[in-house]
Amino acid sequence: MESFSDDSDAGLPPADYAILCDFLRERTGLSFTEAKRYFVDRRVAARMAAVGARDIRDYMNLLRFQASGEELQRLVNVMTVNETYFFREKYQFDCLVNAALDEVVRGRPPGSRVRIWSAGCSTGEEAYSIAIMLLEHWRRVDDFEIELHASDIDSTVLERAQAGIYEERSLQGLPAHLRAKYFQKVGSAPDRWQIMEELRDSIEFSRVNITDPQQVRAFRGIDVIFCRNLLIYFDDIGRREAASMFHDALAPNGFVCLGHSESMSRMSSLFVPRRFPDAILYQKPAGGTAP
Amino acid sequence: MALVKAKKNTTTPSEPGPAADPAANPSTGPHTGLTDADPAARRQAARALAQSPAPGAVPALAGRLVVEDDPGVREAILTALVRIGTGEAAAALLPLLDREDAGLRNAVLESVQQMPAAAAAPAVLPLLDHPDSDLRIFAVQLLGAMSHPERLGWLSGVVERDAHVNVCLAAAEALAETGDPAALPSLERLALRFPGDPMVGFSVDAARRRFQGG
């Protein structure tokens, strides 16, 4: 492997670029072709400078072996830049529909409410992915009234989430039959798709700072909170406050789903990790006390 | 059924009403809220004090922490004290390090570590002279985790002077983690103070290797 040359326009050597892209695809599902070279090179160079990596080998070692996974997450975030995508880290949605929700509704009468909150929803891909996963894969979806809440601190991305218009890149992880079922093309644009009105109307979008107690008080009795790849941008005390807010917002036995590189045990002792076949979630104990 | 729009302006049975927010109720203050029978109100009171620390907030929070048994409220109080982050807040937490409750002790350690080092360190330093060696070890752990320009001097002082080998070992470990070779002379003298102790020898060797990049 080589480092970036002094000529910053040269970017990564082709072999290293391919190794990096394979690694990113394997770990995150993000796919970058040769056509995205300039985009990728610039962001990798910026991250290497930020962490003081001597060369791309040094940086790849950090990406592969850093225990916290924080740098991988930071790289992914600058690669996606408020441009998340449908079915990102899908195994967590699989966990929701294959195991967690069945546990949530155990003992509840049909017709009860189930509340799911996408916290830090950005432009809405996560919330809509949850909706599609529920409709497609949760066998008890018609037995309950399911509320989907989605929030972000950024009003601009919320407007985009409510509009529900996405470009090809956001939809790359979505199977074709689901795109055909839940989206329609926008006008004559070749790669702009809008999610169907029924789904747009089923999600309650709101602007929320998750560390503000007054704003979070509107969320109570939530059964599952998705807060993925957001808390890595908080400092220790901010993470701790957010975890405490989630604890308040959750119903007993409710779950928090964090990003794959995040761990609740480093933020709060209020939750119990639960290992399901598809993913690890963090549960609020029924009595409020982690053993 | 399936997907439904969330009901606007409604609350679930678990949600406290507006009166549960002590900051919003002029007849009560956050201090009063800390003793409310409802844990949700106590959490709200703690957070209100963190956002707008009133005079007497720290002793009120610390006083409640001692008797609080709800984990959510306990966490809200600890987080509030970290957010306040003054020397007074650190000093209010440190006496809890001698409690039997290991969970509370660990929470206190973690909380003081998250406070600004410049505020917390002056409260921690007197613990280095405490007669209880366990408390001195806690103090060493706290100082070792702080980003403070005098950290090396404090920890070196411990390995040079403390009579208890376990306190010295804790300080040696913290010094090794600093990665600063300036700590080596103190560590060498520690090895001479406890020549027959294999753990001391091991720790000093490990630090030596670390400083030499081995």
Short mmCIF file of C-alpha atoms in Angstrom, two decimals:
data_model
loop_
_atom_site.label_atom_id
_atom_site.label_comp_id
_atom_site.label_asym_id
_atom_site.label_seq_id
_atom_site.Cartn_x
_atom_site.Cartn_y
_atom_site.Cartn_z
CA MET A 1 0.00 0.00 0.00
CA GLU A 2 1.09 3.55 -0.60
CA SER A 3 0.25 6.90 0.82
CA PHE A 4 -1.42 9.70 -0.99
CA SER A 5 1.17 11.39 -3.17
CA ASP A 6 2.19 14.99 -2.60
CA ASP A 7 0.02 15.84 -5.54
CA SER A 8 -3.32 15.73 -3.75
CA ASP A 9 -5.15 15.39 -7.05
CA ALA A 10 -3.52 12.01 -7.61
CA GLY A 11 -5.49 10.30 -4.85
CA LEU A 12 -5.10 6.69 -3.81
CA PRO A 13 -3.35 4.18 -6.04
CA PRO A 14 -5.93 1.96 -7.78
CA ALA A 15 -5.14 -1.17 -5.76
CA ASP A 16 -5.54 0.67 -2.46
CA TYR A 17 -8.71 2.33 -3.65
CA ALA A 18 -10.16 -1.10 -4.44
CA ILE A 19 -9.14 -2.48 -1.04
CA LEU A 20 -10.75 0.45 0.71
CA CYS A 21 -13.97 0.18 -1.31
CA ASP A 22 -14.20 -3.56 -0.71
CA PHE A 23 -13.72 -2.98 2.98
CA LEU A 24 -16.41 -0.31 3.09
CA ARG A 25 -18.84 -2.45 1.14
CA GLU A 26 -18.24 -5.42 3.41
CA ARG A 27 -18.60 -3.47 6.62
CA THR A 28 -21.28 -0.96 5.75
CA GLY A 29 -22.99 -1.97 2.54
CA LEU A 30 -21.91 1.29 0.94
CA SER A 31 -20.83 0.84 -2.63
CA PHE A 32 -18.37 3.21 -4.30
CA THR A 33 -17.39 2.70 -7.91
CA GLU A 34 -14.47 4.15 -9.84
CA ALA A 35 -16.81 6.94 -10.84
CA LYS A 36 -16.82 8.14 -7.22
CA ARG A 37 -13.05 8.30 -6.93
CA TYR A 38 -12.77 12.03 -6.50
CA PHE A 39 -15.48 12.05 -3.87
CA VAL A 40 -13.88 9.19 -1.92
CA ASP A 41 -10.26 10.36 -2.28
CA ARG A 42 -11.01 13.80 -0.90
CA ARG A 43 -12.87 12.49 2.11
CA VAL A 44 -10.35 9.77 2.93
CA ALA A 45 -7.53 12.30 2.69
CA ALA A 46 -9.38 14.63 5.06
CA ARG A 47 -9.99 11.85 7.58
CA MET A 48 -6.37 10.66 7.36
CA ALA A 49 -5.21 14.18 8.11
CA ALA A 50 -7.69 14.49 10.97
CA VAL A 51 -6.42 11.36 12.73
CA GLY A 52 -2.77 11.87 11.78
CA ALA A 53 -2.47 8.65 9.76
CA ARG A 54 0.97 8.33 8.16
CA ASP A 55 -0.29 6.52 5.09
CA ILE A 56 -3.26 4.54 3.85
CA ARG A 57 -1.94 1.37 5.48
CA ASP A 58 -1.87 3.14 8.83
CA TYR A 59 -5.38 4.41 8.24
CA MET A 60 -6.74 1.04 7.14
CA ASN A 61 -5.33 -0.51 10.30
CA LEU A 62 -7.23 2.06 12.32
CA LEU A 63 -10.42 1.34 10.40
CA ARG A 64 -10.06 -2.40 10.81
CA PHE A 65 -8.86 -2.72 14.37
CA GLN A 66 -10.04 0.29 16.39
CA ALA A 67 -12.05 -1.31 19.16
CA SER A 68 -14.67 1.44 19.29
CA GLY A 69 -15.15 1.57 15.52
CA GLU A 70 -15.46 5.35 15.81
CA GLU A 71 -13.20 6.20 12.91
CA LEU A 72 -15.02 3.84 10.57
CA GLN A 73 -18.21 5.56 11.60
CA ARG A 74 -16.74 9.00 11.00
CA LEU A 75 -15.53 7.98 7.58
CA VAL A 76 -18.92 6.50 6.75
CA ASN A 77 -20.61 9.67 7.86
CA VAL A 78 -18.48 11.94 5.74
CA MET A 79 -19.10 9.56 2.87
CA THR A 80 -22.85 9.73 3.34
CA VAL A 81 -23.13 13.31 4.63
CA ASN A 82 -26.76 13.44 5.64
CA GLU A 83 -27.38 11.10 2.82
CA THR A 84 -28.30 7.89 4.55
CA TYR A 85 -29.97 5.17 2.55
CA PHE A 86 -32.81 2.69 2.71
CA PHE A 87 -32.23 -0.54 4.62
CA ARG A 88 -28.92 0.69 6.00
CA GLU A 89 -27.65 -1.97 8.43
CA LYS A 90 -30.70 -4.01 7.57
CA TYR A 91 -29.91 -6.74 10.09
CA GLN A 92 -31.20 -4.39 12.78
CA PHE A 93 -34.55 -4.06 11.03
CA ASP A 94 -34.56 -7.86 10.69
CA CYS A 95 -34.09 -8.03 14.44
CA LEU A 96 -37.06 -5.71 14.90
CA VAL A 97 -39.51 -7.77 12.86
CA ASN A 98 -38.10 -11.23 13.64
CA ALA A 99 -37.80 -10.95 17.41
CA ALA A 100 -37.99 -7.63 19.24
CA LEU A 101 -41.53 -6.62 18.35
CA ASP A 102 -42.92 -10.06 19.16
CA GLU A 103 -41.43 -9.63 22.60
CA VAL A 104 -42.76 -6.09 22.91
CA VAL A 105 -46.37 -7.09 22.21
CA ARG A 106 -46.36 -10.27 24.25
CA GLY A 107 -49.47 -10.16 26.44
CA ARG A 108 -50.90 -7.07 24.79
CA PRO A 109 -54.41 -7.28 23.41
CA PRO A 110 -54.91 -6.85 19.65
CA GLY A 111 -55.56 -3.24 18.78
CA SER A 112 -53.01 -1.91 21.28
CA ARG A 113 -50.59 0.79 20.22
CA VAL A 114 -46.98 0.04 19.43
CA ARG A 115 -44.70 3.05 19.32
CA ILE A 116 -41.43 3.23 17.39
CA TRP A 117 -39.20 6.29 17.30
CA SER A 118 -36.48 7.04 14.76
CA ALA A 119 -34.34 9.56 16.69
CA GLY A 120 -31.97 11.51 14.47
CA CYS A 121 -33.90 10.47 11.38
CA SER A 122 -32.08 12.82 8.98
CA THR A 123 -33.85 12.71 5.62
CA GLY A 124 -36.21 9.91 6.64
CA GLU A 125 -34.74 6.77 5.07
CA GLU A 126 -34.57 4.98 8.41
CA ALA A 127 -38.17 5.74 9.36
CA TYR A 128 -39.51 4.71 5.98
CA SER A 129 -37.35 1.59 6.02
CA ILE A 130 -38.93 0.65 9.34
CA ALA A 131 -42.38 1.21 7.89
CA ILE A 132 -41.66 -0.96 4.87
CA MET A 133 -40.08 -3.69 7.00
CA LEU A 134 -43.13 -3.75 9.26
CA LEU A 135 -45.57 -3.93 6.37
CA GLU A 136 -43.56 -6.54 4.52
CA HIS A 137 -42.14 -8.74 7.24
CA TRP A 138 -43.85 -8.44 10.61
CA ARG A 139 -46.52 -11.10 10.65
CA ARG A 140 -48.54 -9.33 13.36
CA VAL A 141 -48.54 -5.93 11.71
CA ASP A 142 -52.32 -5.93 11.30
CA ASP A 143 -52.97 -6.86 14.92
CA PHE A 144 -51.74 -3.57 16.34
CA GLU A 145 -51.90 0.17 15.79
CA ILE A 146 -48.32 1.18 15.09
CA GLU A 147 -47.17 4.75 15.59
CA LEU A 148 -43.97 5.76 13.85
CA HIS A 149 -42.26 8.87 15.17
CA ALA A 150 -39.24 10.43 13.49
CA SER A 151 -37.24 13.36 14.79
CA ASP A 152 -34.16 15.35 13.98
CA ILE A 153 -32.64 18.55 15.27
CA ASP A 154 -32.19 19.81 11.70
CA SER A 155 -35.34 21.27 10.24
CA THR A 156 -33.94 21.23 6.71
CA VAL A 157 -33.52 17.47 6.63
CA LEU A 158 -36.97 17.05 8.21
CA GLU A 159 -38.54 18.93 5.33
CA ARG A 160 -36.81 16.58 2.95
CA ALA A 161 -37.93 13.60 5.00
CA GLN A 162 -41.55 14.72 4.84
CA ALA A 163 -41.31 15.29 1.10
CA GLY A 164 -40.00 11.74 0.77
CA ILE A 165 -38.19 12.27 -2.51
CA TYR A 166 -35.01 10.27 -2.98
CA GLU A 167 -32.33 9.76 -5.57
CA GLU A 168 -30.86 6.53 -6.79
CA ARG A 169 -28.10 6.45 -4.22
CA SER A 170 -30.54 6.34 -1.29
CA LEU A 171 -32.49 3.53 -2.89
CA GLN A 172 -29.60 1.28 -3.83
CA GLY A 173 -30.23 -1.17 -0.98
CA LEU A 174 -33.92 -1.51 -1.71
CA PRO A 175 -35.09 -4.55 -3.69
CA ALA A 176 -36.69 -3.65 -7.00
CA HIS A 177 -40.09 -5.05 -6.11
CA LEU A 178 -40.25 -2.85 -3.01
CA ARG A 179 -39.27 0.20 -5.01
CA ALA A 180 -42.05 -0.59 -7.44
CA LYS A 181 -44.52 -1.12 -4.63
CA TYR A 182 -43.80 1.89 -2.42
CA PHE A 183 -42.33 4.54 -4.74
CA GLN A 184 -43.25 6.40 -7.87
CA LYS A 185 -41.02 8.34 -10.21
CA VAL A 186 -41.03 12.10 -9.83
CA GLY A 187 -41.97 13.70 -13.16
CA SER A 188 -39.52 13.01 -15.91
CA ALA A 189 -36.45 12.98 -13.66
CA PRO A 190 -34.50 9.82 -14.40
CA ASP A 191 -33.43 9.03 -10.84
CA ARG A 192 -35.84 10.75 -8.46
CA TRP A 193 -38.42 8.71 -6.65
CA GLN A 194 -41.07 9.69 -4.10
CA ILE A 195 -42.32 7.37 -1.43
CA MET A 196 -46.07 6.78 -1.52
CA GLU A 197 -48.32 9.26 0.21
CA GLU A 198 -49.81 6.70 2.57
CA LEU A 199 -46.40 6.04 4.10
CA ARG A 200 -45.46 9.71 4.23
CA ASP A 201 -48.66 10.43 6.11
CA SER A 202 -48.18 7.58 8.55
CA ILE A 203 -45.03 9.00 10.13
CA GLU A 204 -45.07 11.84 12.66
CA PHE A 205 -42.01 14.00 11.95
CA SER A 206 -40.88 16.54 14.53
CA ARG A 207 -37.86 18.67 15.31
CA VAL A 208 -36.31 17.48 18.57
CA ASN A 209 -33.03 17.94 20.38
CA ILE A 210 -32.70 14.62 22.14
CA THR A 211 -30.76 16.10 25.03
CA ASP A 212 -33.44 18.68 25.81
CA PRO A 213 -35.71 17.33 28.57
CA GLN A 214 -38.62 19.57 27.62
CA GLN A 215 -38.56 18.47 24.00
CA VAL A 216 -38.17 14.79 24.80
CA ARG A 217 -41.06 14.84 27.27
CA ALA A 218 -43.45 14.50 24.34
CA PHE A 219 -42.10 10.99 23.83
CA ARG A 220 -43.41 8.51 26.37
CA GLY A 221 -44.40 4.88 26.22
CA ILE A 222 -42.10 4.24 23.26
CA ASP A 223 -41.45 0.56 22.57
CA VAL A 224 -38.42 0.78 20.30
CA ILE A 225 -36.04 3.68 19.71
CA PHE A 226 -33.69 3.68 16.76
CA CYS A 227 -30.80 6.06 17.40
CA ARG A 228 -28.06 4.93 15.08
CA ASN A 229 -24.81 6.72 14.35
CA LEU A 230 -25.90 9.90 16.07
CA LEU A 231 -24.48 9.72 19.58
CA ILE A 232 -20.91 9.35 18.29
CA TYR A 233 -21.01 13.07 17.68
CA PHE A 234 -21.85 13.79 21.34
CA ASP A 235 -19.39 14.15 24.19
CA ASP A 236 -19.56 11.85 27.22
CA ILE A 237 -22.04 13.94 29.16
CA GLY A 238 -24.23 14.48 26.10
CA ARG A 239 -24.38 10.74 25.47
CA ARG A 240 -25.24 10.16 29.07
CA GLU A 241 -28.03 12.71 28.97
CA ALA A 242 -29.42 11.24 25.77
CA ALA A 243 -29.38 7.73 27.23
CA SER A 244 -31.22 9.02 30.27
CA MET A 245 -33.83 10.67 28.03
CA PHE A 246 -34.33 7.43 26.14
CA HIS A 247 -34.78 5.59 29.42
CA ASP A 248 -37.56 7.99 30.33
CA ALA A 249 -39.18 7.78 26.92
CA LEU A 250 -39.25 3.99 26.76
CA ALA A 251 -42.01 1.78 28.05
CA PRO A 252 -40.85 -0.94 30.45
CA ASN A 253 -39.01 -3.64 28.48
CA GLY A 254 -38.63 -1.25 25.55
CA PHE A 255 -35.54 -1.40 23.34
CA VAL A 256 -32.91 1.00 22.05
CA CYS A 257 -31.13 0.17 18.81
CA LEU A 258 -27.75 1.91 18.36
CA GLY A 259 -25.37 1.97 15.41
CA HIS A 260 -23.17 -1.07 14.95
CA SER A 261 -20.10 0.65 16.37
CA GLU A 262 -21.89 2.12 19.39
CA SER A 263 -22.32 0.55 22.80
CA MET A 264 -24.76 1.63 25.47
CA SER A 265 -22.53 0.18 28.17
CA ARG A 266 -20.10 3.03 27.53
CA MET A 267 -22.87 5.60 28.01
CA SER A 268 -25.20 4.37 30.72
CA SER A 269 -25.79 1.55 33.17
CA LEU A 270 -29.57 1.85 32.90
CA PHE A 271 -29.97 -0.67 30.08
CA VAL A 272 -29.42 -4.39 29.67
CA PRO A 273 -27.84 -5.64 26.42
CA ARG A 274 -29.99 -8.26 24.71
CA ARG A 275 -28.47 -10.50 22.09
CA PHE A 276 -30.97 -11.56 19.43
CA PRO A 277 -30.08 -13.76 16.44
CA ASP A 278 -29.91 -10.72 14.15
CA ALA A 279 -28.52 -7.96 16.38
CA ILE A 280 -27.83 -6.67 19.88
CA LEU A 281 -30.39 -4.26 21.33
CA TYR A 282 -30.44 -2.48 24.69
CA GLN A 283 -33.45 -3.03 26.90
CA LYS A 284 -34.97 -0.94 29.65
CA PRO A 285 -35.62 -3.43 32.47
CA ALA A 286 -39.25 -3.77 33.53
CA GLY A 287 -38.45 -2.60 37.04
CA GLY A 288 -36.22 0.15 35.75
CA THR A 289 -33.16 -1.48 37.26
CA ALA A 290 -30.33 -3.10 35.35
CA PRO A 291 -29.10 -6.14 37.31
CA MET B 1 -54.85 -1.29 11.88
CA ALA B 2 -51.12 -1.44 10.97
CA LEU B 3 -49.54 2.01 10.63
CA VAL B 4 -51.46 4.83 12.25
CA LYS B 5 -50.67 8.46 12.75
CA ALA B 6 -49.58 9.35 16.27
CA LYS B 7 -52.27 11.04 18.30
CA LYS B 8 -51.53 14.72 18.71
CA ASN B 9 -51.46 16.27 22.13
CA THR B 10 -52.26 13.11 23.96
CA THR B 11 -50.29 11.38 26.64
CA THR B 12 -49.92 7.80 27.63
CA PRO B 13 -50.72 6.74 31.18
CA SER B 14 -47.02 6.67 31.97
CA GLU B 15 -46.49 10.27 30.99
CA PRO B 16 -46.45 12.80 33.78
CA GLY B 17 -48.75 15.74 33.42
CA PRO B 18 -47.54 19.34 33.24
CA ALA B 19 -47.59 19.70 37.01
CA ALA B 20 -44.85 17.09 37.22
CA ASP B 21 -42.41 19.58 35.73
CA PRO B 22 -41.11 21.42 38.77
CA ALA B 23 -39.55 24.15 36.72
CA ALA B 24 -42.95 24.93 35.23
CA ASN B 25 -44.79 25.05 38.52
CA PRO B 26 -44.32 28.27 40.45
CA SER B 27 -45.61 26.76 43.68
CA THR B 28 -42.72 24.34 43.81
CA GLY B 29 -39.06 24.61 42.94
CA PRO B 30 -36.60 22.09 41.60
CA HIS B 31 -35.30 21.45 45.10
CA THR B 32 -38.79 20.49 46.22
CA GLY B 33 -39.22 18.30 43.18
CA LEU B 34 -36.28 16.16 44.24
CA THR B 35 -38.38 14.72 47.05
CA ASP B 36 -41.54 14.24 45.01
CA ALA B 37 -43.12 10.81 45.33
CA ASP B 38 -43.12 10.45 41.54
CA PRO B 39 -39.73 9.38 40.11
CA ALA B 40 -40.54 11.21 36.86
CA ALA B 41 -40.89 14.47 38.81
CA ARG B 42 -37.62 13.81 40.62
CA ARG B 43 -35.84 13.23 37.31
CA GLN B 44 -37.31 16.44 35.94
CA ALA B 45 -36.19 18.31 39.04
CA ALA B 46 -32.63 17.03 38.70
CA ARG B 47 -32.49 18.04 35.03
CA ALA B 48 -33.95 21.44 35.80
CA LEU B 49 -31.20 22.03 38.36
CA ALA B 50 -28.58 20.95 35.81
CA GLN B 51 -29.89 23.41 33.26
CA SER B 52 -30.21 26.32 35.69
CA PRO B 53 -28.21 25.59 38.80
CA ALA B 54 -29.75 27.56 41.66
CA PRO B 55 -27.95 28.31 44.92
CA GLY B 56 -28.01 25.19 47.01
CA ALA B 57 -28.48 22.94 43.98
CA VAL B 58 -25.40 20.82 44.60
CA PRO B 59 -26.11 19.93 48.23
CA ALA B 60 -29.74 19.28 47.34
CA LEU B 61 -28.78 16.90 44.53
CA ALA B 62 -26.10 15.16 46.58
CA GLY B 63 -28.42 14.85 49.55
CA ARG B 64 -31.06 13.19 47.41
CA LEU B 65 -28.52 10.89 45.78
CA VAL B 66 -27.66 9.37 49.14
CA VAL B 67 -31.21 8.14 49.71
CA GLU B 68 -32.42 7.70 46.13
CA ASP B 69 -33.21 4.13 45.12
CA ASP B 70 -34.69 4.67 41.66
CA PRO B 71 -31.92 4.03 39.11
CA GLY B 72 -33.34 6.50 36.60
CA VAL B 73 -33.43 9.28 39.18
CA ARG B 74 -30.00 8.36 40.47
CA GLU B 75 -28.61 8.59 36.96
CA ALA B 76 -30.37 11.93 36.38
CA ILE B 77 -28.86 13.32 39.60
CA LEU B 78 -25.36 12.11 38.75
CA THR B 79 -25.66 13.49 35.24
CA ALA B 80 -26.87 16.80 36.64
CA LEU B 81 -23.86 17.02 38.93
CA VAL B 82 -21.54 16.26 36.00
CA ARG B 83 -23.26 18.91 33.94
CA ILE B 84 -22.86 21.45 36.79
CA GLY B 85 -19.23 20.30 36.87
CA THR B 86 -17.88 22.56 39.60
CA GLY B 87 -15.44 21.74 42.36
CA GLU B 88 -18.39 21.81 44.74
CA ALA B 89 -20.14 19.16 42.64
CA ALA B 90 -17.07 16.92 42.65
CA ALA B 91 -16.57 17.40 46.37
CA ALA B 92 -20.20 16.47 46.98
CA LEU B 93 -19.78 13.15 45.19
CA LEU B 94 -16.44 12.01 46.60
CA PRO B 95 -17.72 11.06 50.09
CA LEU B 96 -19.88 8.42 48.40
CA LEU B 97 -16.76 6.49 47.41
CA ASP B 98 -16.76 4.74 50.78
CA ARG B 99 -20.30 3.39 50.36
CA GLU B 100 -20.97 -0.35 50.34
CA ASP B 101 -22.96 -0.02 47.10
CA ALA B 102 -20.41 -0.89 44.40
CA GLY B 103 -22.74 0.37 41.67
CA LEU B 104 -22.91 3.78 43.32
CA ARG B 105 -19.14 3.89 43.84
CA ASN B 106 -18.51 3.11 40.20
CA ALA B 107 -21.08 5.67 39.11
CA VAL B 108 -19.38 8.29 41.28
CA LEU B 109 -15.96 7.45 39.82
CA GLU B 110 -17.29 7.66 36.29
CA SER B 111 -19.10 10.92 37.01
CA VAL B 112 -16.12 12.69 38.58
CA GLN B 113 -13.96 11.55 35.66
CA GLN B 114 -16.40 13.23 33.28
CA MET B 115 -16.14 16.57 35.11
CA PRO B 116 -13.65 19.21 33.97
CA ALA B 117 -10.26 18.23 35.39
CA ALA B 118 -9.46 21.76 36.56
CA ALA B 119 -12.60 21.78 38.71
CA ALA B 120 -12.49 18.21 39.97
CA ALA B 121 -8.77 17.78 40.72
CA PRO B 122 -8.63 20.14 43.74
CA ALA B 123 -11.46 18.17 45.30
CA VAL B 124 -9.77 14.84 44.62
CA LEU B 125 -6.24 15.69 45.77
CA PRO B 126 -6.97 15.67 49.53
CA LEU B 127 -8.07 12.05 49.17
CA LEU B 128 -4.44 11.10 48.50
CA ASP B 129 -3.84 11.67 52.21
CA HIS B 130 -6.88 9.73 53.40
CA PRO B 131 -6.10 7.02 55.98
CA ASP B 132 -8.15 4.47 53.99
CA SER B 133 -5.92 3.02 51.25
CA ASP B 134 -8.96 2.06 49.14
CA LEU B 135 -9.96 5.70 48.94
CA ARG B 136 -6.41 6.65 48.01
CA ILE B 137 -6.59 4.10 45.17
CA PHE B 138 -9.83 5.69 43.97
CA ALA B 139 -8.15 9.08 44.07
CA VAL B 140 -5.24 7.75 42.01
CA GLN B 141 -7.66 6.27 39.45
CA LEU B 142 -9.47 9.58 39.18
CA LEU B 143 -6.33 11.66 38.82
CA GLY B 144 -4.87 9.16 36.34
CA ALA B 145 -7.90 9.58 34.09
CA MET B 146 -7.79 13.36 34.17
CA SER B 147 -6.35 15.47 31.43
CA HIS B 148 -4.45 17.86 33.68
CA PRO B 149 -0.93 19.28 33.28
CA GLU B 150 0.01 18.34 36.84
CA ARG B 151 -1.15 14.75 36.61
CA LEU B 152 2.36 13.34 36.25
CA GLY B 153 3.61 15.18 39.32
CA TRP B 154 0.70 14.02 41.46
CA LEU B 155 1.05 10.39 40.46
CA SER B 156 4.85 10.47 40.80
CA GLY B 157 4.38 11.83 44.31
CA VAL B 158 2.22 8.84 45.15
CA VAL B 159 4.72 6.23 43.93
CA GLU B 160 7.51 8.03 45.76
CA ARG B 161 5.76 8.49 49.08
CA ASP B 162 2.69 6.34 49.68
CA ALA B 163 3.36 3.55 52.16
CA HIS B 164 0.79 1.10 50.75
CA VAL B 165 1.99 -1.03 47.87
CA ASN B 166 -1.44 -1.33 46.27
CA VAL B 167 -1.81 2.46 46.11
CA CYS B 168 1.63 2.68 44.56
CA LEU B 169 0.77 -0.01 42.02
CA ALA B 170 -2.38 1.88 41.02
CA ALA B 171 -0.30 5.02 40.53
CA ALA B 172 2.39 3.08 38.61
CA GLU B 173 -0.26 1.74 36.27
CA ALA B 174 -1.67 5.23 35.74
CA LEU B 175 1.81 6.58 35.08
CA ALA B 176 2.50 3.85 32.55
CA GLU B 177 -0.71 4.75 30.76
CA THR B 178 0.43 8.34 30.41
CA GLY B 179 3.22 7.03 28.17
CA ASP B 180 5.48 9.82 29.44
CA PRO B 181 9.09 8.66 30.00
CA ALA B 182 9.49 11.44 32.57
CA ALA B 183 7.70 9.11 34.97
CA LEU B 184 10.47 6.50 34.78
CA PRO B 185 12.80 7.83 37.54
CA SER B 186 9.95 7.74 40.05
CA LEU B 187 9.04 4.25 38.98
CA GLU B 188 12.66 3.11 39.32
CA ARG B 189 12.69 4.45 42.86
CA LEU B 190 9.43 2.59 43.53
CA ALA B 191 11.17 -0.66 42.59
CA LEU B 192 13.88 0.14 45.14
CA ARG B 193 11.29 0.90 47.84
CA PHE B 194 9.60 -2.51 47.40
CA PRO B 195 12.51 -4.71 46.23
CA GLY B 196 10.89 -8.02 47.14
CA ASP B 197 7.48 -7.37 45.62
CA PRO B 198 7.07 -9.20 42.29
CA MET B 199 4.06 -7.08 41.24
CA VAL B 200 6.06 -3.89 41.64
CA GLY B 201 8.89 -5.36 39.60
CA PHE B 202 6.47 -6.47 36.93
CA SER B 203 4.75 -3.06 36.79
CA VAL B 204 7.99 -1.13 36.54
CA ASP B 205 9.30 -3.50 33.85
CA ALA B 206 6.06 -3.09 31.89
CA ALA B 207 6.27 0.69 32.15
CA ARG B 208 9.90 0.63 31.08
CA ARG B 209 9.04 -1.42 27.99
CA ARG B 210 6.14 0.83 27.20
CA PHE B 211 8.21 4.00 27.42
CA GLN B 212 10.82 2.40 25.19
CA GLY B 213 8.17 1.54 22.64
CA GLY B 214 8.50 -2.21 23.20
#
